[in-house]
Short mmCIF file of C-alpha atoms in Angstrom, two decimals:
data_model
loop_
_atom_site.label_atom_id
_atom_site.label_comp_id
_atom_site.label_asym_id
_atom_site.label_seq_id
_atom_site.Cartn_x
_atom_site.Cartn_y
_atom_site.Cartn_z
CA MET Y 1 -159.23 -68.36 -29.11
CA GLY Y 2 -162.81 -67.21 -27.79
CA ARG Y 3 -163.66 -66.66 -24.03
CA ARG Y 4 -161.53 -68.56 -22.50
CA GLY Y 5 -159.05 -68.32 -19.31
CA TRP Y 6 -157.93 -70.74 -16.72
CA LEU Y 7 -158.68 -74.29 -15.34
CA ALA Y 8 -160.61 -75.89 -12.86
CA ALA Y 9 -159.60 -77.91 -9.80
CA VAL Y 10 -157.53 -80.84 -10.13
CA GLY Y 11 -159.31 -83.43 -7.30
CA ALA Y 12 -160.60 -86.38 -6.78
CA VAL Y 13 -164.24 -86.43 -8.08
CA VAL Y 14 -166.35 -89.04 -7.84
CA LEU Y 15 -168.50 -90.55 -10.68
CA ALA Y 16 -168.99 -93.57 -12.72
CA GLY Y 17 -166.30 -91.95 -14.06
CA GLY Y 18 -165.07 -89.67 -12.16
CA SER Y 19 -163.80 -86.19 -10.55
CA ALA Y 20 -162.84 -83.24 -12.10
CA ALA Y 21 -159.15 -83.73 -13.15
CA GLY Y 22 -159.11 -80.15 -14.49
CA GLY Y 23 -161.16 -77.85 -16.91
CA VAL Y 24 -160.63 -74.89 -18.96
CA ALA Y 25 -162.66 -72.37 -17.11
CA LEU Y 26 -163.16 -69.12 -18.53
CA HIS Y 27 -162.77 -66.52 -15.28
CA SER Y 28 -161.84 -69.12 -12.41
CA ARG Y 29 -161.89 -72.67 -11.40
CA GLY Y 30 -163.30 -74.61 -8.69
CA ASN Y 31 -163.76 -77.97 -7.49
CA GLY Y 32 -165.86 -80.03 -4.71
CA ASP Y 33 -165.06 -83.51 -4.02
CA ALA Y 34 -168.40 -85.85 -3.98
CA ALA Y 35 -168.38 -88.69 -1.99
CA PRO Y 36 -170.44 -91.87 -3.16
CA VAL Y 37 -173.45 -92.73 -1.07
CA ALA Y 38 -173.10 -95.72 0.52
CA VAL Y 39 -176.07 -98.45 -0.17
CA VAL Y 40 -176.11 -100.80 2.83
CA SER Y 41 -177.07 -104.54 1.49
CA ALA Y 42 -179.70 -106.04 4.09
CA PRO Y 43 -180.74 -110.05 4.43
CA ARG Y 44 -183.60 -110.89 2.43
CA PRO Y 45 -186.58 -111.69 4.79
CA THR Y 46 -187.22 -115.53 5.13
CA ALA Y 47 -190.96 -115.26 5.35
CA VAL Y 48 -190.91 -115.82 1.73
CA GLN Y 49 -189.20 -118.62 -0.01
CA VAL Y 50 -187.21 -117.27 -3.07
CA ASP Y 51 -184.38 -119.61 -4.35
CA VAL Y 52 -181.96 -116.96 -4.40
CA THR Y 53 -179.30 -118.97 -6.32
CA ALA Y 54 -181.21 -119.06 -8.99
CA GLN Y 55 -182.08 -115.53 -8.90
CA SER Y 56 -178.98 -114.34 -9.07
CA ALA Y 57 -177.77 -117.18 -11.92
CA ALA Y 58 -180.71 -115.97 -14.11
CA VAL Y 59 -179.68 -112.37 -13.30
CA ASP Y 60 -176.05 -113.30 -14.16
CA ALA Y 61 -177.32 -114.52 -17.46
CA ILE Y 62 -179.80 -111.36 -18.29
CA LEU Y 63 -176.28 -109.41 -18.00
CA LYS Y 64 -173.99 -111.48 -20.11
CA ARG Y 65 -176.89 -111.55 -22.89
CA ARG Y 66 -177.02 -107.55 -22.65
CA ALA Y 67 -173.21 -107.13 -22.77
CA ALA Y 68 -172.95 -109.50 -25.84
CA ALA Y 69 -175.86 -107.53 -27.99
CA VAL Y 70 -173.85 -104.40 -27.50
CA LEU Y 71 -170.69 -106.13 -28.95
CA ASN Y 72 -172.51 -107.97 -31.57
CA LYS Y 73 -175.09 -104.99 -32.45
CA ASN Y 74 -178.13 -107.01 -31.69
CA GLU Y 75 -180.94 -105.10 -30.61
CA ALA Y 76 -183.57 -107.96 -30.30
CA GLN Y 77 -181.08 -109.57 -27.97
CA PHE Y 78 -180.77 -106.30 -26.10
CA LEU Y 79 -184.62 -105.87 -25.36
CA ALA Y 80 -185.10 -109.28 -25.01
CA ASP Y 81 -185.11 -109.30 -21.19
CA VAL Y 82 -186.58 -106.01 -20.92
CA ASP Y 83 -190.07 -106.39 -19.46
CA PRO Y 84 -192.59 -106.04 -22.71
CA LYS Y 85 -195.31 -104.22 -20.94
CA ASN Y 86 -193.23 -101.26 -19.84
CA THR Y 87 -193.39 -99.44 -22.80
CA LYS Y 88 -191.44 -96.33 -21.68
CA LEU Y 89 -188.71 -98.72 -20.41
CA VAL Y 90 -188.51 -100.44 -23.72
CA ALA Y 91 -188.20 -96.98 -25.54
CA SER Y 92 -185.34 -95.86 -23.41
CA GLN Y 93 -183.74 -99.09 -23.75
CA LYS Y 94 -183.42 -98.77 -27.73
CA VAL Y 95 -182.09 -95.75 -27.10
CA LEU Y 96 -179.44 -96.42 -24.91
CA PHE Y 97 -178.58 -99.45 -27.34
CA GLY Y 98 -178.48 -97.01 -30.18
CA ASN Y 99 -176.21 -94.98 -28.07
CA LEU Y 100 -174.14 -97.97 -26.77
CA VAL Y 101 -173.40 -99.59 -30.26
CA GLN Y 102 -171.86 -96.18 -31.64
CA PHE Y 103 -169.10 -95.97 -28.88
CA GLY Y 104 -166.84 -98.90 -30.39
CA PHE Y 105 -166.49 -101.04 -26.86
CA VAL Y 106 -163.93 -103.76 -27.69
CA LYS Y 107 -164.68 -105.44 -23.72
CA LEU Y 108 -168.08 -104.86 -22.02
CA ASN Y 109 -169.39 -106.78 -19.12
CA TYR Y 110 -171.89 -106.22 -16.76
CA LEU Y 111 -171.25 -107.82 -13.58
CA GLN Y 112 -173.39 -108.29 -10.36
CA ASP Y 113 -172.07 -106.57 -7.29
CA ARG Y 114 -174.76 -106.69 -4.14
CA PRO Y 115 -178.27 -106.91 -3.79
CA GLN Y 116 -180.18 -105.13 -2.01
CA PHE Y 117 -183.36 -105.58 -0.04
CA ASP Y 118 -186.14 -102.91 -0.45
CA GLN Y 119 -189.60 -103.97 1.58
CA ALA Y 120 -191.57 -101.48 -0.58
CA LEU Y 121 -190.62 -102.98 -3.87
CA ILE Y 122 -191.39 -106.68 -2.33
CA ASP Y 123 -194.98 -105.21 -1.71
CA LYS Y 124 -195.07 -103.75 -4.85
CA TYR Y 125 -193.69 -105.94 -7.34
CA GLY Y 126 -193.89 -109.15 -5.41
CA PRO Y 127 -191.42 -111.50 -3.72
CA THR Y 128 -189.09 -112.56 -6.87
CA THR Y 129 -188.19 -108.48 -6.69
CA TYR Y 130 -184.57 -108.44 -7.44
CA LEU Y 131 -182.69 -104.96 -6.56
CA VAL Y 132 -179.29 -105.23 -7.29
CA SER Y 133 -176.40 -102.98 -8.00
CA VAL Y 134 -174.14 -103.59 -10.88
CA VAL Y 135 -170.44 -102.71 -12.13
CA MET Y 136 -170.33 -101.59 -16.15
CA SER Y 137 -166.78 -102.62 -17.11
CA TYR Y 138 -166.02 -101.79 -20.36
CA GLN Y 139 -163.11 -100.74 -22.93
CA ILE Y 140 -163.83 -98.29 -25.18
CA GLY Y 141 -161.20 -98.72 -28.36
CA GLY Y 142 -158.84 -96.31 -28.97
CA ILE Y 143 -159.97 -94.28 -26.04
CA ASP Y 144 -159.60 -96.78 -22.74
CA ASP Y 145 -155.86 -97.93 -22.25
CA GLY Y 146 -157.57 -100.76 -20.50
CA LEU Y 147 -160.80 -101.66 -18.69
CA VAL Y 148 -162.84 -98.66 -16.74
CA LYS Y 149 -165.77 -99.47 -14.33
CA ALA Y 150 -169.38 -97.28 -13.85
CA PRO Y 151 -171.64 -97.89 -11.41
CA LEU Y 152 -175.48 -98.92 -12.18
CA GLY Y 153 -178.21 -100.35 -10.52
CA TYR Y 154 -181.00 -102.91 -12.17
CA MET Y 155 -184.48 -103.72 -10.65
CA PHE Y 156 -185.58 -107.46 -11.86
CA VAL Y 157 -188.79 -109.60 -11.53
CA GLN Y 158 -189.95 -112.87 -12.30
CA ARG Y 159 -192.56 -113.02 -14.75
CA GLY Y 160 -193.86 -115.93 -16.03
CA GLY Y 161 -191.22 -118.41 -14.90
CA ARG Y 162 -188.45 -116.05 -16.05
CA TYR Y 163 -186.62 -112.63 -14.80
CA LEU Y 164 -187.45 -109.39 -16.61
CA LEU Y 165 -185.30 -106.13 -16.29
CA ILE Y 166 -188.41 -103.70 -15.07
CA ASP Y 167 -186.51 -100.52 -13.87
CA ASP Y 168 -182.45 -99.34 -14.07
CA LYS Y 169 -183.13 -96.19 -12.46
CA TYR Y 170 -184.46 -96.41 -8.89
CA MET Y 171 -180.96 -97.10 -7.35
CA ASP Y 172 -179.52 -93.61 -9.26
CA SER Y 173 -179.70 -91.82 -5.96
CA SER Y 174 -177.52 -94.19 -3.97
CA LEU Y 175 -174.66 -93.98 -6.89
CA PRO Y 176 -171.94 -92.13 -6.61
CA PHE Y 177 -172.44 -88.58 -7.78
CA GLY Y 178 -173.13 -88.42 -11.84
CA ALA Y 179 -173.12 -92.44 -11.73
CA HIS Y 180 -175.87 -93.11 -14.97
CA LYS Y 181 -175.25 -89.85 -16.47
CA GLU Y 182 -172.59 -91.28 -18.92
CA ALA Y 183 -172.98 -89.92 -22.28
CA TRP Y 184 -174.68 -92.71 -23.68
CA ASP Y 185 -177.05 -91.92 -21.00
CA VAL Y 186 -178.58 -88.59 -21.62
CA GLY Y 187 -180.45 -89.02 -25.11
CA PRO Y 188 -180.41 -89.95 -28.45
CA VAL Y 189 -176.46 -89.20 -29.67
CA LEU Y 190 -174.07 -89.07 -32.60
CA VAL Y 191 -170.64 -90.49 -31.99
CA ARG Y 192 -167.82 -89.44 -34.66
CA ARG Y 193 -164.41 -91.12 -34.12
CA GLY Y 194 -160.77 -90.50 -35.20
CA ALA Y 195 -157.27 -92.52 -35.00
CA ARG Y 196 -157.23 -91.61 -31.23
CA ALA Y 197 -160.66 -89.28 -30.55
CA LEU Y 198 -163.94 -89.69 -29.88
CA VAL Y 199 -166.38 -86.79 -30.17
CA VAL Y 200 -170.45 -87.46 -28.73
CA VAL Y 201 -173.07 -84.97 -29.86
CA GLU Y 202 -176.42 -85.20 -29.97
CA ARG Y 203 -178.39 -86.50 -32.99
CA GLY Y 204 -178.24 -84.48 -36.06
CA LYS Y 205 -175.12 -82.29 -35.02
CA ALA Y 206 -172.72 -84.04 -37.75
CA LYS Y 207 -171.06 -81.20 -38.58
CA LEU Y 208 -170.49 -80.04 -35.37
CA ALA Y 209 -168.73 -83.79 -34.30
CA GLU Y 210 -166.54 -83.13 -37.36
CA SER Y 211 -165.62 -79.75 -36.35
CA ILE Y 212 -164.55 -80.91 -32.88
CA LEU Y 213 -162.96 -84.04 -34.19
CA THR Y 214 -160.45 -82.46 -36.38
CA ASP Y 215 -159.28 -80.41 -33.24
CA ALA Y 216 -159.24 -83.64 -31.11
CA GLU Y 217 -157.24 -85.28 -33.31
CA SER Y 218 -154.78 -82.45 -33.57
CA ALA Y 219 -154.82 -82.01 -29.55
CA VAL Y 220 -154.19 -85.69 -29.14
CA ARG Y 221 -151.00 -85.40 -31.26
CA ALA Y 222 -149.76 -82.24 -29.33
CA VAL Y 223 -150.51 -84.13 -25.71
CA ASN Y 224 -148.74 -87.40 -27.09
CA LYS Y 225 -145.51 -86.19 -27.75
CA LEU Y 226 -144.90 -85.59 -24.04
CA TRP Y 227 -146.73 -88.59 -22.53
CA SER Y 228 -146.58 -91.21 -25.64
CA ALA Y 229 -144.30 -93.77 -23.43
CA ASN Y 230 -147.30 -94.10 -20.95
CA TRP Y 231 -150.70 -92.78 -22.75
CA ARG Y 232 -152.17 -95.60 -25.31
CA GLY Y 233 -155.57 -94.19 -24.77
CA GLY Y 234 -157.26 -91.19 -26.56
CA GLY Y 235 -159.49 -88.31 -26.27
CA LEU Y 236 -162.97 -88.45 -25.42
CA VAL Y 237 -164.83 -85.08 -26.02
CA ILE Y 238 -168.77 -85.38 -24.94
CA ALA Y 239 -170.06 -82.19 -26.23
CA LEU Y 240 -173.64 -82.54 -25.97
CA ASP Y 241 -176.68 -79.99 -25.72
CA ASP Y 242 -176.85 -81.31 -21.63
CA ARG Y 243 -175.88 -79.42 -18.74
CA LYS Y 244 -175.75 -82.49 -16.29
CA VAL Y 245 -173.49 -85.25 -18.07
CA ARG Y 246 -171.14 -87.26 -15.64
CA ILE Y 247 -169.99 -85.00 -12.52
CA ALA Y 248 -170.05 -81.82 -14.64
CA ASP Y 249 -173.59 -79.87 -13.75
CA TYR Y 250 -173.56 -76.99 -15.75
CA THR Y 251 -176.98 -76.19 -14.24
CA LYS Y 252 -174.81 -74.01 -11.44
CA PRO Y 253 -174.90 -70.37 -12.78
CA LYS Y 254 -171.11 -70.28 -11.83
CA ASP Y 255 -170.04 -73.54 -13.36
CA ALA Y 256 -172.03 -72.39 -16.48
CA GLU Y 257 -170.31 -68.96 -16.38
CA ASP Y 258 -167.01 -69.90 -15.71
CA PHE Y 259 -166.24 -73.68 -17.30
CA LEU Y 260 -165.78 -74.55 -20.99
CA ALA Y 261 -164.95 -77.55 -20.37
CA THR Y 262 -163.50 -80.06 -17.66
CA ALA Y 263 -161.82 -83.28 -17.66
CA THR Y 264 -164.03 -86.24 -15.70
CA ASN Y 265 -161.97 -88.85 -14.20
CA VAL Y 266 -163.00 -92.34 -14.67
CA TYR Y 267 -162.46 -95.39 -12.27
CA ARG Y 268 -160.02 -98.27 -12.80
CA THR Y 269 -161.60 -99.80 -9.68
CA LEU Y 270 -164.53 -98.36 -7.89
CA PRO Y 271 -164.61 -96.78 -4.55
CA GLY Y 272 -164.66 -99.72 -1.88
CA GLU Y 273 -163.76 -102.07 -4.56
CA VAL Y 274 -160.17 -102.25 -4.11
CA GLN Y 275 -159.69 -99.03 -1.59
CA SER Y 276 -161.70 -96.54 -0.29
CA GLU Y 277 -161.32 -93.94 -2.74
CA GLY Y 278 -160.84 -96.10 -5.89
CA THR Y 279 -158.38 -95.84 -8.47
CA PHE Y 280 -158.25 -93.63 -11.93
CA GLY Y 281 -157.82 -94.93 -15.02
CA GLY Y 282 -158.09 -91.83 -17.19
CA ALA Y 283 -160.35 -89.34 -18.00
CA TYR Y 284 -163.47 -87.77 -20.26
CA VAL Y 285 -164.11 -84.21 -21.42
CA VAL Y 286 -167.04 -82.79 -20.99
CA VAL Y 287 -167.51 -79.38 -22.69
CA ASN Y 288 -170.08 -76.64 -21.94
CA PRO Y 289 -172.91 -76.42 -24.05
CA ARG Y 290 -172.79 -72.80 -23.58
CA TYR Y 291 -169.46 -72.34 -25.03
CA ARG Y 292 -169.31 -75.68 -27.48
CA ASP Y 293 -168.85 -73.51 -30.49
CA GLU Y 294 -165.73 -72.05 -28.92
CA LEU Y 295 -163.65 -75.22 -28.83
CA ASP Y 296 -160.20 -75.25 -30.38
CA ALA Y 297 -157.12 -77.59 -30.17
CA ARG Y 298 -155.69 -75.95 -27.84
CA VAL Y 299 -158.46 -76.12 -25.39
CA LEU Y 300 -158.69 -79.89 -25.88
CA ALA Y 301 -154.70 -80.15 -25.53
CA HIS Y 302 -155.06 -78.71 -21.97
CA GLU Y 303 -158.03 -81.03 -21.25
CA PHE Y 304 -156.09 -84.19 -22.69
CA THR Y 305 -153.10 -83.47 -20.74
CA HIS Y 306 -155.77 -84.21 -17.53
CA VAL Y 307 -157.14 -87.47 -19.32
CA ALA Y 308 -153.31 -88.46 -20.29
CA THR Y 309 -151.81 -88.05 -16.54
CA ALA Y 310 -154.99 -89.02 -14.83
CA GLN Y 311 -153.61 -92.86 -14.38
CA TYR Y 312 -150.88 -91.58 -12.30
CA GLY Y 313 -152.57 -90.06 -9.44
CA VAL Y 314 -153.59 -86.73 -7.54
CA ASP Y 315 -150.70 -85.96 -5.57
CA ALA Y 316 -148.39 -83.58 -7.48
CA PRO Y 317 -148.57 -80.01 -7.05
CA VAL Y 318 -151.73 -78.11 -8.25
CA TRP Y 319 -149.27 -75.62 -9.97
CA LEU Y 320 -147.26 -78.38 -11.62
CA VAL Y 321 -150.64 -80.04 -12.84
CA GLU Y 322 -152.24 -77.25 -14.67
CA GLY Y 323 -148.89 -75.72 -15.47
CA THR Y 324 -148.11 -78.50 -17.53
CA ALA Y 325 -151.45 -78.43 -19.08
CA GLU Y 326 -150.75 -74.62 -19.88
CA TYR Y 327 -147.18 -75.66 -21.24
CA ILE Y 328 -148.73 -78.55 -23.73
CA GLU Y 329 -151.51 -75.92 -24.70
CA GLN Y 330 -149.40 -73.08 -25.72
CA LEU Y 331 -147.05 -75.28 -28.12
CA PRO Y 332 -147.24 -75.56 -31.84
CA MET Y 333 -150.12 -77.34 -32.50
CA GLN Y 334 -151.79 -78.15 -36.11
CA GLY Y 335 -154.29 -76.10 -37.03
CA GLU Y 336 -153.44 -73.78 -34.56
CA ARG Y 337 -151.28 -70.21 -35.15
CA ASP Y 338 -148.15 -70.26 -33.26
CA LEU Y 339 -147.97 -67.98 -29.89
CA ASP Y 340 -145.42 -65.50 -29.47
CA LEU Y 341 -144.32 -67.31 -26.31
CA ASP Y 342 -140.84 -65.10 -25.54
CA ARG Y 343 -143.25 -61.97 -25.51
CA TYR Y 344 -145.63 -64.23 -23.11
CA ARG Y 345 -142.68 -65.00 -20.63
CA GLY Y 346 -141.86 -61.20 -20.65
CA MET Y 347 -145.40 -60.86 -19.73
CA VAL Y 348 -145.67 -63.32 -17.23
CA ARG Y 349 -142.51 -62.69 -15.40
CA SER Y 350 -143.08 -58.71 -15.10
CA LYS Y 351 -146.93 -58.84 -14.48
CA TYR Y 352 -146.77 -61.97 -12.22
CA PHE Y 353 -143.64 -63.70 -10.99
CA ASP Y 354 -141.43 -60.87 -9.83
CA LYS Y 355 -144.30 -60.00 -7.57
CA ILE Y 356 -144.69 -63.35 -5.93
CA LYS Y 357 -142.68 -64.88 -2.84
CA ALA Y 358 -143.00 -68.42 -3.38
CA LEU Y 359 -144.91 -70.83 -5.69
CA PRO Y 360 -148.40 -70.75 -4.97
CA THR Y 361 -149.71 -73.70 -2.39
CA ASP Y 362 -152.44 -76.32 -3.85
CA GLN Y 363 -154.70 -73.90 -1.12
CA GLN Y 364 -153.95 -70.94 -2.68
CA PHE Y 365 -153.71 -71.50 -6.37
CA TYR Y 366 -157.53 -71.63 -7.19
CA ALA Y 367 -157.86 -68.38 -5.33
CA THR Y 368 -155.68 -66.63 -7.38
CA VAL Y 369 -156.10 -68.47 -10.53
CA LYS Y 370 -155.58 -65.16 -12.72
CA SER Y 371 -151.97 -65.33 -11.90
CA SER Y 372 -151.30 -69.00 -10.72
CA TYR Y 373 -152.11 -70.46 -14.26
CA PRO Y 374 -149.50 -68.25 -15.91
CA ILE Y 375 -147.05 -68.85 -13.15
CA GLY Y 376 -147.33 -72.51 -13.37
CA TRP Y 377 -146.75 -72.23 -16.86
CA TYR Y 378 -143.75 -70.32 -16.40
CA VAL Y 379 -142.27 -72.92 -13.85
CA VAL Y 380 -142.79 -75.66 -16.37
CA ASP Y 381 -141.77 -74.06 -19.38
CA TYR Y 382 -138.69 -73.24 -17.27
CA ILE Y 383 -138.20 -77.05 -16.32
CA ALA Y 384 -138.44 -78.65 -19.78
CA GLY Y 385 -136.13 -75.91 -21.48
CA LYS Y 386 -133.44 -76.46 -18.77
CA TYR Y 387 -133.91 -80.43 -17.95
CA GLY Y 388 -136.02 -81.36 -20.89
CA THR Y 389 -139.45 -82.64 -21.65
CA THR Y 390 -138.95 -86.41 -20.54
CA LYS Y 391 -137.43 -85.45 -17.21
CA LEU Y 392 -140.70 -82.68 -16.98
CA ALA Y 393 -142.75 -86.02 -17.64
CA LYS Y 394 -140.81 -88.15 -15.37
CA VAL Y 395 -140.91 -85.95 -12.36
CA TYR Y 396 -144.44 -85.10 -12.82
CA LYS Y 397 -145.66 -88.87 -12.66
CA GLU Y 398 -143.68 -89.52 -9.36
CA LEU Y 399 -145.02 -86.51 -7.92
CA ALA Y 400 -148.61 -87.34 -8.94
CA ARG Y 401 -148.21 -90.82 -7.43
CA GLN Y 402 -146.08 -90.08 -4.40
CA GLY Y 403 -145.97 -86.19 -3.99
CA PHE Y 404 -148.59 -86.23 -0.77
CA SER Y 405 -146.69 -84.02 1.40
CA GLN Y 406 -143.92 -81.29 1.01
CA ASN Y 407 -141.29 -82.82 2.21
CA GLN Y 408 -141.87 -86.19 -0.46
CA ARG Y 409 -142.32 -83.50 -3.22
CA ASP Y 410 -138.92 -82.12 -2.23
CA LEU Y 411 -137.37 -85.65 -1.99
CA ILE Y 412 -138.67 -86.10 -5.19
CA PHE Y 413 -137.53 -83.02 -7.22
CA THR Y 414 -134.25 -83.47 -5.47
CA ALA Y 415 -134.19 -86.96 -6.73
CA GLN Y 416 -134.84 -86.28 -10.25
CA LEU Y 417 -133.73 -82.55 -10.81
CA GLY Y 418 -131.18 -82.02 -8.09
CA ARG Y 419 -133.50 -79.05 -6.63
CA THR Y 420 -135.73 -79.17 -4.24
CA GLU Y 421 -139.21 -76.78 -5.33
CA ALA Y 422 -138.16 -73.99 -3.35
CA GLN Y 423 -134.61 -74.07 -4.63
CA ILE Y 424 -136.50 -74.16 -8.45
CA PHE Y 425 -138.68 -70.67 -7.43
CA LYS Y 426 -134.82 -69.38 -6.35
CA ASP Y 427 -133.34 -70.57 -9.65
CA LEU Y 428 -136.18 -68.79 -11.51
CA GLN Y 429 -135.59 -65.66 -9.39
CA ASN Y 430 -132.12 -65.34 -10.08
CA ARG Y 431 -132.27 -66.12 -13.78
#
């Protein structure tokens, strides 16, 4: 099975795609919430008259052409509104286009959000400089089960009577952590597709992509057995030789050592768009390049469990979140040898469960990962065996959506299983 261990903290992560929903850690897990950096719009000064309505309309037209160019695989159209004198930008936009067309978007739009004022840019590029935050709204076929969104920032200027894109990175520091670091943003990539799985590696790594894709398709099938009623998406595995993708940062020594992979959430609505924290619409798995040769279907099944459940919310007890991922990871799976679960149950019981007086709290869970993950699995395995996997899935969804307090959690447990969380623990103790 290679070097592997437990999972990373489930939390509200921020990125044009999200928070770490969970990751397979080799020794320990951890997570830090990252809050979006607010960009405050300011009125454009009136000393220089610019037709802002025409300016906005021109940029809208450019954004529409860029989206259509990707969907129609028309590179010339994609590059037509890029400043031709900026050879570095033209080159990076060619790479971006070559990446985007491989992902199989079934829907794609670039939508203006808020124009920003920066006097230094006006001084440098002239009064027609137009800096604007942009929302990339998209759906990858077979992966996203609905539209998801990512934030960007573009700079345009009028030259020769028309507006041109002159920069796409200036606003990156004002975007949520990890934004503009999607798989298509970090260099030339190779994408391989299965029915409900997509694997991204750097160009030239076709053999690696095919190997991961085989495991990913097996993992999707395993996860779908529990979540088939609601999970219509699939698994996207980003296995690039790049240590910073989305909110995953494997340049940090601890993360580089401890994490094999992590599930990073994508947004259905961005923070501040409908509610302050945004709403999640799924997740993409980002693999630690140090360990990408050690992936298997079980690791990916664990991560895809977080992908499938990201849409429900973040209020379920951590022991249930990670225990469910561990439960699916241990199930019989194509391409993997069956595990001796009876023996594992006995080991977990004697080594960990019999030594605790209550289930680990959300605060305790990641401080004691060596015991918390097996205990979470042990309780979920018990619930699935006694009440059935359909009931397990239902109680998970209700808790993820509304389990924001212990009282609320006990109400949900009682309504679904007839037992509070403490009573479930007691039942297991007396078994």
